[in-house]
PDB file of C-alpha atoms in Angstrom:
ATOM      1  CA  MET A   3      10.530  11.238 -24.634  1.00 36.00           C
ATOM      2  CA  SER A   4      13.047   8.587 -25.142  1.00 36.00           C
ATOM      3  CA  TYR A   5      13.079   4.770 -25.197  1.00 38.00           C
ATOM      4  CA  ILE A   6      16.274   2.876 -24.198  1.00 44.00           C
ATOM      5  CA  ARG A   7      17.092  -0.387 -26.408  1.00 41.00           C
ATOM      6  CA  GLY A   8      20.100  -3.435 -26.012  1.00 43.00           C
ATOM      7  CA  SER A   9      20.700  -5.984 -27.784  1.00 43.00           C
ATOM      8  CA  ASP A  10      19.981  -9.247 -26.751  1.00 41.00           C
ATOM      9  CA  SER A  11      23.755  -9.516 -25.088  1.00 45.00           C
ATOM     10  CA  ASP A  12      23.206  -6.927 -23.130  1.00 45.00           C
ATOM     11  CA  TYR A  13      20.234  -8.787 -20.943  1.00 43.00           C
ATOM     12  CA  ASP A  14      22.608 -11.542 -19.708  1.00 48.00           C
ATOM     13  CA  ASP A  15      23.792  -9.865 -16.328  1.00 53.00           C
ATOM     14  CA  ASP A  16      20.110  -9.414 -15.772  1.00 58.00           C
ATOM     15  CA  ASP A  17      20.408 -10.054 -12.278  1.00 56.00           C
ATOM     16  CA  TRP A  18      17.037  -9.943 -10.753  1.00 62.00           C
ATOM     17  CA  ASP A  19      16.126 -13.127  -9.213  1.00 64.00           C
ATOM     18  CA  CYS A  20      13.190 -13.050  -7.565  1.00 75.00           C
ATOM     19  CA  GLU A  21      11.155 -16.297  -6.264  1.00 79.00           C
ATOM     20  CA  TYR A  22       8.073 -14.082  -3.891  1.00 85.00           C
ATOM     21  CA  ASP A  23       6.827 -12.206  -6.843  1.00 87.00           C
ATOM     22  CA  SER A  24       4.806 -13.089  -9.842  1.00 85.00           C
ATOM     23  CA  THR A  25       4.079  -9.639 -11.181  1.00 90.00           C
ATOM     24  CA  TRP A  26       6.479 -11.393 -14.436  1.00 84.00           C
ATOM     25  CA  GLU A  27       5.863 -15.068 -14.182  1.00 75.00           C
ATOM     26  CA  ASP A  28       3.467 -15.093 -18.228  1.00 59.00           C
ATOM     27  CA  GLU A  29       4.698 -11.356 -19.784  1.00 44.00           C
ATOM     28  CA  ASP A  30       7.846 -12.711 -21.203  1.00 43.00           C
ATOM     29  CA  LYS A  31       8.070 -16.832 -21.380  1.00 44.00           C
ATOM     30  CA  THR A  32      11.220 -17.076 -22.502  1.00 45.00           C
ATOM     31  CA  PHE A  33      12.841 -15.756 -19.603  1.00 46.00           C
ATOM     32  CA  LYS A  34      13.968 -17.979 -16.883  1.00 49.00           C
ATOM     33  CA  LYS A  35      14.682 -16.972 -13.052  1.00 50.00           C
ATOM     34  CA  LYS A  36      18.050 -17.126 -11.973  1.00 47.00           C
ATOM     35  CA  LYS A  37      18.037 -19.679  -8.865  1.00 52.00           C
ATOM     36  CA  ASN A  38      20.881 -20.387  -5.944  1.00 44.00           C
ATOM     37  CA  ASN A  39      22.539 -16.575  -7.096  1.00 51.00           C
ATOM     38  CA  PRO A  40      23.090 -15.998  -2.905  1.00 55.00           C
ATOM     39  CA  SER A  41      24.897 -12.639  -4.554  1.00 51.00           C
ATOM     40  CA  THR A  42      22.099 -11.576  -6.611  1.00 47.00           C
ATOM     41  CA  ARG A  43      19.359 -12.386  -4.025  1.00 50.00           C
ATOM     42  CA  SER A  44      20.650 -10.304  -1.445  1.00 54.00           C
ATOM     43  CA  ARG A  45      20.199  -7.720  -3.845  1.00 77.00           C
ATOM     44  CA  ARG A  46      16.779  -7.673  -3.238  1.00 87.00           C
ATOM     45  CA  ASN A  47      14.787  -7.479   0.622  1.00 92.00           C
ATOM     46  CA  MET A  48      13.399 -11.519  -0.102  1.00 91.00           C
ATOM     47  CA  TYR A  49      11.169 -11.087   3.880  1.00 93.00           C
ATOM     48  CA  ALA A  50       9.586  -8.080   1.809  1.00 95.00           C
ATOM     49  CA  ALA A  51       8.966  -9.838  -2.008  1.00 93.00           C
ATOM     50  CA  ARG A  52       7.410 -12.680  -0.080  1.00 93.00           C
ATOM     51  CA  ASP A  53       5.195 -10.165   2.430  1.00 95.00           C
ATOM     52  CA  MET A  54       3.849  -8.305  -0.278  1.00 95.00           C
ATOM     53  CA  GLN A  55       2.974 -11.718  -2.264  1.00 93.00           C
ATOM     54  CA  GLU A  56       0.909 -13.259   0.735  1.00 94.00           C
ATOM     55  CA  PHE A  57      -0.925 -10.643   1.098  1.00 95.00           C
ATOM     56  CA  ARG A  58      -1.695 -10.320  -2.848  1.00 95.00           C
ATOM     57  CA  ARG A  59      -2.584 -14.115  -2.604  1.00 93.00           C
ATOM     58  CA  SER A  60      -5.536 -13.935   0.874  1.00 92.00           C
ATOM     59  CA  LEU A  61      -6.867 -11.482  -0.915  1.00 91.00           C
ATOM     60  CA  ARG A  62      -7.229 -13.231  -3.735  1.00 87.00           C
ATOM     61  CA  ARG A  63      -8.460 -16.646  -1.966  1.00 85.00           C
ATOM     62  CA  THR A  64     -10.740 -14.258  -0.784  1.00 83.00           C
ATOM     63  CA  LYS A  65     -12.560 -12.779  -3.264  1.00 76.00           C
ATOM     64  CA  ASN A  66     -12.095 -16.479  -4.999  1.00 75.00           C
ATOM     65  CA  GLU A  67     -13.760 -18.154  -1.827  1.00 68.00           C
ATOM     66  CA  GLY A  68     -16.600 -16.252  -0.702  1.00 56.00           C
ATOM     67  CA  SER A  69     -19.781 -17.725  -2.359  1.00 45.00           C
ATOM     68  CA  LEU A  70     -17.928 -20.645  -1.394  1.00 43.00           C
ATOM     69  CA  LEU A  71     -17.430 -19.724   2.388  1.00 45.00           C
ATOM     70  CA  GLN A  72     -21.100 -18.273   1.867  1.00 49.00           C
ATOM     71  CA  SER A  73     -22.771 -21.340   1.439  1.00 40.00           C
ATOM     72  CA  LEU A  74     -20.600 -23.970   3.536  1.00 46.00           C
ATOM     73  CA  SER A  75     -20.049 -21.329   6.755  1.00 47.00           C
ATOM     74  CA  CYS A  76     -22.931 -18.997   7.771  1.00 49.00           C
ATOM     75  CA  MET A  77     -25.045 -20.908   9.063  1.00 42.00           C
ATOM     76  CA  GLN A  78     -21.777 -21.666  12.222  1.00 46.00           C
ATOM     77  CA  THR A  79     -19.469 -18.696  13.906  1.00 43.00           C
ATOM     78  CA  HIS A  80     -17.897 -18.179  11.026  1.00 50.00           C
ATOM     79  CA  CYS A  81     -19.823 -15.316   9.722  1.00 61.00           C
ATOM     80  CA  GLN A  82     -21.694 -14.210  12.965  1.00 64.00           C
ATOM     81  CA  GLY A  83     -18.205 -11.852  14.109  1.00 71.00           C
ATOM     82  CA  PRO A  84     -18.495 -10.154  15.747  1.00 90.00           C
ATOM     83  CA  PHE A  85     -17.048  -8.068  13.347  1.00 96.00           C
ATOM     84  CA  TYR A  86     -14.956  -5.029  15.163  1.00 97.00           C
ATOM     85  CA  ASN A  87     -13.312  -3.916  13.022  1.00 98.00           C
ATOM     86  CA  LEU A  88     -16.550  -3.119  10.896  1.00 98.00           C
ATOM     87  CA  GLU A  89     -18.619  -2.332  14.379  1.00 97.00           C
ATOM     88  CA  PHE A  90     -15.798  -0.227  14.789  1.00 98.00           C
ATOM     89  CA  TYR A  91     -16.054   2.302  11.982  1.00 98.00           C
ATOM     90  CA  LYS A  92     -20.375   2.102  11.813  1.00 97.00           C
ATOM     91  CA  GLY A  93     -19.496   4.234  15.304  1.00 97.00           C
ATOM     92  CA  SER A  94     -20.614   1.548  17.134  1.00 96.00           C
ATOM     93  CA  ARG A  95     -17.505   0.356  19.085  1.00 97.00           C
ATOM     94  CA  ARG A  96     -14.646   1.886  20.628  1.00 97.00           C
ATOM     95  CA  SER A  97     -10.676   1.902  20.099  1.00 97.00           C
ATOM     96  CA  LYS A  98      -8.557   0.347  21.919  1.00 96.00           C
ATOM     97  CA  PRO A  99      -6.831   1.166  24.896  1.00 96.00           C
ATOM     98  CA  ASP A 100      -7.532   5.362  23.390  1.00 95.00           C
ATOM     99  CA  SER A 101     -11.523   3.916  23.992  1.00 96.00           C
ATOM    100  CA  VAL A 102     -12.463   6.788  20.534  1.00 97.00           C
ATOM    101  CA  SER A 103     -14.686   5.858  18.069  1.00 98.00           C
ATOM    102  CA  ILE A 104     -14.754   6.946  14.741  1.00 98.00           C
ATOM    103  CA  TYR A 105     -16.809   9.766  14.894  1.00 98.00           C
ATOM    104  CA  GLU A 106     -14.443  11.524  17.602  1.00 98.00           C
ATOM    105  CA  PHE A 107     -12.024  10.679  15.466  1.00 98.00           C
ATOM    106  CA  HIS A 108     -12.640  12.405  12.414  1.00 98.00           C
ATOM    107  CA  LYS A 109     -13.380  15.657  14.709  1.00 97.00           C
ATOM    108  CA  GLU A 110     -10.915  15.424  16.936  1.00 97.00           C
ATOM    109  CA  TRP A 111      -7.379  14.197  16.010  1.00 97.00           C
ATOM    110  CA  LYS A 112      -7.418  15.347  12.599  1.00 96.00           C
ATOM    111  CA  GLY A 113      -4.959  18.560  11.385  1.00 97.00           C
ATOM    112  CA  LYS A 114      -3.290  17.198  15.593  1.00 97.00           C
ATOM    113  CA  TYR A 115       0.101  16.478  14.030  1.00 98.00           C
ATOM    114  CA  ASP A 116       2.280  16.096  17.440  1.00 97.00           C
ATOM    115  CA  ARG A 117      -0.479  13.924  18.476  1.00 97.00           C
ATOM    116  CA  LEU A 118      -0.683  12.345  15.385  1.00 98.00           C
ATOM    117  CA  GLU A 119       2.929  11.227  15.477  1.00 97.00           C
ATOM    118  CA  ARG A 120       3.271  11.197  19.266  1.00 96.00           C
ATOM    119  CA  VAL A 121       0.775   7.829  19.149  1.00 96.00           C
ATOM    120  CA  HIS A 122       1.251   4.965  18.031  1.00 95.00           C
ATOM    121  CA  SER A 123      -1.990   2.652  19.301  1.00 95.00           C
ATOM    122  CA  TYR A 124      -4.813   4.409  16.694  1.00 97.00           C
ATOM    123  CA  ILE A 125      -3.377   3.204  13.051  1.00 97.00           C
ATOM    124  CA  GLN A 126      -4.307  -0.516  13.202  1.00 97.00           C
ATOM    125  CA  TRP A 127      -7.647   0.700  14.338  1.00 98.00           C
ATOM    126  CA  LEU A 128      -8.170   2.981  11.844  1.00 98.00           C
ATOM    127  CA  PHE A 129      -6.606   0.779   8.680  1.00 98.00           C
ATOM    128  CA  PRO A 130      -7.096  -2.414   9.905  1.00 97.00           C
ATOM    129  CA  ILE A 131      -5.516  -5.586   8.065  1.00 97.00           C
ATOM    130  CA  GLU A 132      -5.608  -9.407   7.918  1.00 95.00           C
ATOM    131  CA  GLU A 133      -2.286  -9.199  10.014  1.00 94.00           C
ATOM    132  CA  LYS A 134      -1.444  -8.434  13.808  1.00 90.00           C
ATOM    133  CA  GLY A 135       0.048  -4.347  14.796  1.00 88.00           C
ATOM    134  CA  MET A 136       1.296  -3.056  17.412  1.00 90.00           C
ATOM    135  CA  ASN A 137      -1.492  -3.012  19.050  1.00 93.00           C
ATOM    136  CA  TRP A 138      -2.268  -6.217  20.891  1.00 92.00           C
ATOM    137  CA  GLU A 139      -5.942  -4.496  22.018  1.00 95.00           C
ATOM    138  CA  ALA A 140      -6.549  -4.429  18.128  1.00 96.00           C
ATOM    139  CA  HIS A 141      -8.026  -7.171  16.189  1.00 96.00           C
ATOM    140  CA  VAL A 142      -6.981  -8.436  12.480  1.00 96.00           C
ATOM    141  CA  LEU A 143      -9.378  -8.662   9.649  1.00 96.00           C
ATOM    142  CA  THR A 144     -11.129 -11.915   9.537  1.00 94.00           C
ATOM    143  CA  LYS A 145     -11.751 -12.821   5.267  1.00 93.00           C
ATOM    144  CA  GLU A 146     -15.965 -12.540   5.619  1.00 94.00           C
ATOM    145  CA  GLU A 147     -15.054  -9.032   8.141  1.00 96.00           C
ATOM    146  CA  ILE A 148     -13.810  -8.594   4.966  1.00 96.00           C
ATOM    147  CA  LYS A 149     -16.535  -8.962   2.924  1.00 94.00           C
ATOM    148  CA  GLN A 150     -18.881  -7.743   5.003  1.00 96.00           C
ATOM    149  CA  PHE A 151     -16.973  -3.651   5.145  1.00 97.00           C
ATOM    150  CA  ARG A 152     -17.098  -4.157   1.598  1.00 96.00           C
ATOM    151  CA  LYS A 153     -19.893  -4.306   0.979  1.00 95.00           C
ATOM    152  CA  ASP A 154     -21.079  -1.113   4.108  1.00 97.00           C
ATOM    153  CA  ASN A 155     -21.412   1.535   2.299  1.00 97.00           C
ATOM    154  CA  GLU A 156     -21.527   3.969   6.493  1.00 97.00           C
ATOM    155  CA  ALA A 157     -17.862   1.821   6.934  1.00 98.00           C
ATOM    156  CA  LYS A 158     -16.236   2.798   3.605  1.00 98.00           C
ATOM    157  CA  GLY A 159     -16.821   6.326   3.661  1.00 98.00           C
ATOM    158  CA  ASN A 160     -15.854   6.671   7.660  1.00 98.00           C
ATOM    159  CA  LEU A 161     -12.711   4.580   5.535  1.00 98.00           C
ATOM    160  CA  LEU A 162     -12.610   7.051   3.572  1.00 98.00           C
ATOM    161  CA  LYS A 163     -12.293  10.133   5.838  1.00 98.00           C
ATOM    162  CA  SER A 164      -9.613   8.241   7.775  1.00 98.00           C
ATOM    163  CA  TYR A 165      -7.503   7.604   4.840  1.00 98.00           C
ATOM    164  CA  GLU A 166      -8.053  11.867   3.794  1.00 98.00           C
ATOM    165  CA  LEU A 167      -7.221  12.755   7.287  1.00 98.00           C
ATOM    166  CA  MET A 168      -3.963  10.840   7.096  1.00 98.00           C
ATOM    167  CA  LEU A 169      -3.598  11.942   3.875  1.00 98.00           C
ATOM    168  CA  ASP A 170      -3.227  15.366   5.566  1.00 98.00           C
ATOM    169  CA  PHE A 171      -0.924  14.333   7.673  1.00 98.00           C
ATOM    170  CA  TYR A 172       1.293  13.189   5.545  1.00 98.00           C
ATOM    171  CA  GLY A 173       0.933  16.945   3.515  1.00 98.00           C
ATOM    172  CA  ILE A 174      -0.075  15.101   0.737  1.00 98.00           C
ATOM    173  CA  ARG A 175      -4.733  15.927  -0.547  1.00 98.00           C
ATOM    174  CA  LEU A 176      -6.843  13.984  -1.987  1.00 98.00           C
ATOM    175  CA  VAL A 177      -8.446  15.520  -5.293  1.00 97.00           C
ATOM    176  CA  ASN A 178     -10.592  13.061  -6.056  1.00 96.00           C
ATOM    177  CA  ASP A 179     -12.939  11.203  -4.222  1.00 94.00           C
ATOM    178  CA  HIS A 180     -13.750   8.583  -7.450  1.00 95.00           C
ATOM    179  CA  THR A 181     -10.399   7.741  -8.911  1.00 96.00           C
ATOM    180  CA  GLY A 182      -7.430   8.230  -5.813  1.00 97.00           C
ATOM    181  CA  GLU A 183      -6.511  11.078  -6.886  1.00 98.00           C
ATOM    182  CA  VAL A 184      -3.826  12.900  -5.191  1.00 98.00           C
ATOM    183  CA  THR A 185      -1.937  15.617  -5.438  1.00 98.00           C
ATOM    184  CA  HIS A 186       0.511  18.352  -2.588  1.00 98.00           C
ATOM    185  CA  ALA A 187      -0.939  20.436   0.040  1.00 98.00           C
ATOM    186  CA  HIS A 188      -0.450  23.530   1.341  1.00 97.00           C
ATOM    187  CA  ASN A 189       1.824  22.465   4.160  1.00 97.00           C
ATOM    188  CA  TRP A 190       3.427  19.519   2.400  1.00 98.00           C
ATOM    189  CA  LYS A 191       6.906  20.778   2.863  1.00 98.00           C
ATOM    190  CA  GLU A 192       6.145  21.277   6.531  1.00 97.00           C
ATOM    191  CA  ARG A 193       5.282  17.588   6.187  1.00 98.00           C
ATOM    192  CA  PHE A 194       7.468  16.084   4.594  1.00 98.00           C
ATOM    193  CA  ASP A 195       9.233  17.132   6.529  1.00 98.00           C
ATOM    194  CA  ASN A 196       8.277  14.741   9.344  1.00 97.00           C
ATOM    195  CA  LEU A 197       7.650  12.101   6.386  1.00 97.00           C
ATOM    196  CA  ASN A 198      11.877  12.106   6.560  1.00 97.00           C
ATOM    197  CA  ARG A 199      12.726  12.152  10.011  1.00 97.00           C
ATOM    198  CA  ASN A 200      10.206   9.582  10.971  1.00 97.00           C
ATOM    199  CA  THR A 201      10.448   6.537   9.787  1.00 94.00           C
ATOM    200  CA  HIS A 202       8.339   4.493  11.112  1.00 96.00           C
ATOM    201  CA  ASN A 203       5.577   5.971   8.930  1.00 97.00           C
ATOM    202  CA  ASN A 204       6.833   4.158   6.351  1.00 98.00           C
ATOM    203  CA  LEU A 205       5.316   0.550   7.989  1.00 97.00           C
ATOM    204  CA  TRP A 206       2.383   2.591   8.131  1.00 98.00           C
ATOM    205  CA  ILE A 207       1.490   3.885   5.129  1.00 98.00           C
ATOM    206  CA  THR A 208       2.462   0.487   3.742  1.00 98.00           C
ATOM    207  CA  ARG A 209      -0.714  -0.480   6.299  1.00 98.00           C
ATOM    208  CA  ILE A 210      -2.770   2.003   4.852  1.00 98.00           C
ATOM    209  CA  LEU A 211      -2.085   0.720   0.472  1.00 98.00           C
ATOM    210  CA  LYS A 212      -2.683  -2.662   2.284  1.00 98.00           C
ATOM    211  CA  CYS A 213      -6.377  -1.497   3.598  1.00 98.00           C
ATOM    212  CA  LEU A 214      -7.518  -0.064   0.382  1.00 98.00           C
ATOM    213  CA  GLY A 215      -6.414  -3.236  -1.031  1.00 97.00           C
ATOM    214  CA  ALA A 216      -8.882  -5.077   1.823  1.00 97.00           C
ATOM    215  CA  LEU A 217     -11.820  -2.363   2.323  1.00 97.00           C
ATOM    216  CA  GLY A 218     -12.668  -1.605  -1.347  1.00 95.00           C
ATOM    217  CA  TYR A 219     -10.468   1.054  -2.402  1.00 97.00           C
ATOM    218  CA  GLU A 220      -8.143  -1.118  -4.587  1.00 97.00           C
ATOM    219  CA  HIS A 221      -8.626   2.005  -7.097  1.00 96.00           C
ATOM    220  CA  PHE A 222      -6.558   4.484  -4.699  1.00 98.00           C
ATOM    221  CA  GLN A 223      -3.116   2.622  -4.414  1.00 98.00           C
ATOM    222  CA  GLU A 224      -2.818   2.695  -8.035  1.00 98.00           C
ATOM    223  CA  LYS A 225      -2.262   6.990  -7.164  1.00 98.00           C
ATOM    224  CA  LEU A 226      -0.320   7.118  -4.319  1.00 98.00           C
ATOM    225  CA  VAL A 227       1.932   4.573  -5.231  1.00 98.00           C
ATOM    226  CA  ARG A 228       3.029   6.531  -7.856  1.00 98.00           C
ATOM    227  CA  PHE A 229       2.839  10.036  -5.801  1.00 98.00           C
ATOM    228  CA  PHE A 230       6.102   8.489  -4.090  1.00 98.00           C
ATOM    229  CA  LEU A 231       7.710   6.958  -6.710  1.00 98.00           C
ATOM    230  CA  GLN A 232       7.731  10.392  -8.365  1.00 98.00           C
ATOM    231  CA  GLU A 233       9.024  12.285  -4.562  1.00 98.00           C
ATOM    232  CA  THR A 234      11.206   9.750  -4.498  1.00 98.00           C
ATOM    233  CA  LEU A 235      13.096   8.845  -7.600  1.00 97.00           C
ATOM    234  CA  VAL A 236      11.833  12.330 -10.000  1.00 96.00           C
ATOM    235  CA  GLU A 237      12.316  15.100  -7.248  1.00 97.00           C
ATOM    236  CA  ASN A 238      13.955  13.093  -4.096  1.00 97.00           C
ATOM    237  CA  ARG A 239      12.631  15.654  -2.063  1.00 98.00           C
ATOM    238  CA  LEU A 240      11.162  11.829   0.321  1.00 98.00           C
ATOM    239  CA  PRO A 241      14.734  10.337   0.512  1.00 97.00           C
ATOM    240  CA  ASN A 242      14.035   8.401   3.685  1.00 97.00           C
ATOM    241  CA  LEU A 243      11.100   6.680   1.754  1.00 98.00           C
ATOM    242  CA  LYS A 244      12.925   5.696  -1.713  1.00 97.00           C
ATOM    243  CA  GLN A 245      13.593   2.139  -0.136  1.00 97.00           C
ATOM    244  CA  SER A 246       9.704   1.782   1.625  1.00 98.00           C
ATOM    245  CA  VAL A 247       8.292   2.175  -2.226  1.00 98.00           C
ATOM    246  CA  LEU A 248      10.405  -0.350  -3.998  1.00 97.00           C
ATOM    247  CA  ASP A 249      10.168  -3.302  -1.748  1.00 97.00           C
ATOM    248  CA  TYR A 250       6.675  -2.520  -0.090  1.00 98.00           C
ATOM    249  CA  PHE A 251       4.995   0.029  -2.306  1.00 98.00           C
ATOM    250  CA  ILE A 252       4.906  -1.102  -5.111  1.00 98.00           C
ATOM    251  CA  PHE A 253       3.732  -4.290  -4.435  1.00 97.00           C
ATOM    252  CA  ALA A 254       0.500  -3.264  -2.586  1.00 98.00           C
ATOM    253  CA  VAL A 255      -0.855  -2.737  -5.455  1.00 98.00           C
ATOM    254  CA  LEU A 256      -2.884  -6.072  -6.513  1.00 96.00           C
ATOM    255  CA  ASP A 257      -3.719  -4.910 -10.083  1.00 96.00           C
ATOM    256  CA  LYS A 258      -0.894  -6.459 -12.000  1.00 95.00           C
ATOM    257  CA  SER A 259      -0.546  -4.233 -14.366  1.00 94.00           C
ATOM    258  CA  GLN A 260      -0.814  -1.781 -12.884  1.00 97.00           C
ATOM    259  CA  ARG A 261       1.933  -2.856 -10.755  1.00 96.00           C
ATOM    260  CA  GLN A 262       3.989  -3.175 -13.853  1.00 94.00           C
ATOM    261  CA  ASP A 263       2.997  -0.256 -15.071  1.00 94.00           C
ATOM    262  CA  LEU A 264       4.737   1.482 -11.345  1.00 96.00           C
ATOM    263  CA  ILE A 265       8.068  -0.822 -12.318  1.00 95.00           C
ATOM    264  CA  ARG A 266       8.237   0.534 -15.268  1.00 93.00           C
ATOM    265  CA  PHE A 267       7.762   4.109 -14.344  1.00 94.00           C
ATOM    266  CA  ALA A 268      10.686   3.519 -10.651  1.00 95.00           C
ATOM    267  CA  PHE A 269      12.690   1.525 -13.497  1.00 93.00           C
ATOM    268  CA  CYS A 270      12.823   5.132 -16.081  1.00 91.00           C
ATOM    269  CA  HIS A 271      13.674   7.184 -13.143  1.00 94.00           C
ATOM    270  CA  TYR A 272      16.303   4.708 -10.935  1.00 94.00           C
ATOM    271  CA  GLN A 273      20.270   5.635 -10.945  1.00 91.00           C
ATOM    272  CA  PRO A 274      22.306   3.536 -11.186  1.00 90.00           C
ATOM    273  CA  GLN A 275      19.556   1.473 -13.751  1.00 87.00           C
ATOM    274  CA  LYS A 276      21.756  -1.816 -13.925  1.00 87.00           C
ATOM    275  CA  ASP A 277      21.280  -1.669 -10.084  1.00 90.00           C
ATOM    276  CA  PHE A 278      16.997  -2.479 -10.696  1.00 92.00           C
ATOM    277  CA  VAL A 279      16.306  -5.049  -8.392  1.00 91.00           C
ATOM    278  CA  TRP A 280      11.688  -4.460  -8.346  1.00 93.00           C
ATOM    279  CA  GLY A 281      11.575  -6.129 -11.793  1.00 90.00           C
ATOM    280  CA  PRO A 282      13.426  -7.397 -15.307  1.00 88.00           C
ATOM    281  CA  LYS A 283      16.066  -5.272 -16.616  1.00 84.00           C
ATOM    282  CA  LYS A 284      15.390  -8.115 -19.637  1.00 80.00           C
ATOM    283  CA  ILE A 285      11.622  -6.766 -19.849  1.00 82.00           C
ATOM    284  CA  LEU A 286      11.934  -3.341 -18.434  1.00 85.00           C
ATOM    285  CA  LEU A 287      14.310  -2.006 -21.035  1.00 79.00           C
ATOM    286  CA  ARG A 288      11.587  -4.349 -24.563  1.00 75.00           C
ATOM    287  CA  THR A 289       8.407  -2.952 -23.013  1.00 69.00           C
ATOM    288  CA  ALA A 290       9.548   0.599 -19.929  1.00 62.00           C
ATOM    289  CA  LEU A 291       7.916   3.921 -21.714  1.00 51.00           C
ATOM    290  CA  TYR A 292      10.107   6.793 -20.595  1.00 47.00           C
ATOM    291  CA  GLU A 293       7.474   9.098 -18.674  1.00 48.00           C
ATOM    292  CA  CYS A 294      10.274  11.169 -16.981  1.00 45.00           C
ATOM    293  CA  ALA A 295       9.980  14.038 -16.141  1.00 45.00           C
ATOM    294  CA  SER A 296      12.078  16.406 -18.799  1.00 43.00           C
ATOM    295  CA  ASN A 297      13.112  15.343 -22.428  1.00 38.00           C
ATOM    296  CA  GLU A 298      16.099  14.109 -21.856  1.00 45.00           C
ATOM    297  CA  THR A 299      16.890  10.953 -23.265  1.00 39.00           C
ATOM    298  CA  LYS A 300      17.598   8.330 -19.823  1.00 44.00           C
ATOM    299  CA  ILE A 301      20.592   6.449 -21.491  1.00 35.00           C
ATOM    300  CA  VAL A 302      21.857   3.142 -19.224  1.00 40.00           C
ATOM    301  CA  PRO A 303      25.350   2.621 -19.511  1.00 38.00           C
ATOM    302  CA  GLY A 304      26.194   0.420 -21.539  1.00 36.00           C
ATOM    303  CA  TYR A 305      23.067   0.340 -23.497  1.00 34.00           C
ATOM    304  CA  GLU A 306      22.244   3.279 -26.660  1.00 32.00           C
ATOM    305  CA  SER A 307      18.794   5.017 -27.169  1.00 32.00           C
ATOM    306  CA  THR A 308      17.034   4.206 -30.889  1.00 33.00           C
ATOM    307  CA  ALA A 309      17.697   6.848 -34.173  1.00 31.00           C
ATOM    308  CA  SER A 310      14.449   7.582 -34.229  1.00 32.00           C
ATOM    309  CA  GLY A 311      13.432   7.946 -30.241  1.00 35.00           C
ATOM    310  CA  GLU A 312      10.790   6.292 -30.916  1.00 35.00           C
ATOM    311  CA  ARG A 313       9.836   3.205 -29.962  1.00 36.00           C
ATOM    312  CA  LYS A 314       6.067   0.903 -29.512  1.00 40.00           C
ATOM    313  CA  ARG A 315       5.005  -0.011 -25.627  1.00 40.00           C
ATOM    314  CA  THR A 316       4.005  -3.391 -25.883  1.00 39.00           C
ATOM    315  CA  PRO A 317       0.747  -4.122 -24.662  1.00 41.00           C
ATOM    316  CA  SER A 318       1.014  -4.449 -20.741  1.00 41.00           C
ATOM    317  CA  SER A 319      -1.491  -8.401 -19.510  1.00 40.00           C
ATOM    318  CA  ARG A 320      -4.483  -7.464 -17.761  1.00 43.00           C
ATOM    319  CA  SER A 321      -5.580  -6.064 -15.567  1.00 48.00           C
ATOM    320  CA  ASN A 322      -6.105  -8.502 -13.047  1.00 53.00           C
ATOM    321  CA  THR A 323      -4.960  -9.349  -8.862  1.00 54.00           C
ATOM    322  CA  GLU A 324      -2.173 -10.867  -8.918  1.00 65.00           C
TER     323      GLU A 324
END
């Protein structure tokens, strides 16, 4: 594998600018974001960046406020529910408007690809988040419900089954239900065709990633996003997911060090690299470990590889959730 280096002057044209992305805020003390540059700001989807940062920060606040909320509010209405999503996942509430229990869904909908593609009202029940979706009869997660759900093994077990069901719908198989490692399902070519045709699934996958982070499976996020980066940027099998993977999927990952590694991987395989706007090239060119499928050197126009082809990767910051 080869690495790329550039002189300090090579970084002067770094056009990365995103006030809504805290992924790199402490990575390089000398790096300063450009301000008020419309030509560069327009190249990054600022709505997506703001949405994903708000998602990450909302979950961080939920975790940080946990003990305080319990002591101050649990004798009031905050802890009394009803917890619509938790009740659905424990089998005591049916979805609306479909009137399906979680157990019926797992039994009767798995592998029914036409139904899963055609019906759009179930996804908000299967993967609830703190944001309203298109099904107005579904319910958003509350902060207390998130804490209760994460402690409930029955609910979490059923959520894992829902995740496997949707992975199968997308042509993906869960290899390890402890680490979250995924690979291709036997029918992945057919299912990838469906993914490329029906781009509303990009929104659904974003919701799934957010739900995993909220309800106790945040360690699954990185594995799924890396899979999609491989399939979009390296294999080019899912071209119609590429923008969503870069704008949304990566930034749903709560662990900052994992998010940084995913951006490095994306930068390595993105072409042309000079147009990469999802992280500061100033940092990426200095630290990115090139994890390319081939051993060919990836050269950015205007940059040269090191003579030895070796450059040590700087340690990533410790794991955290924002």
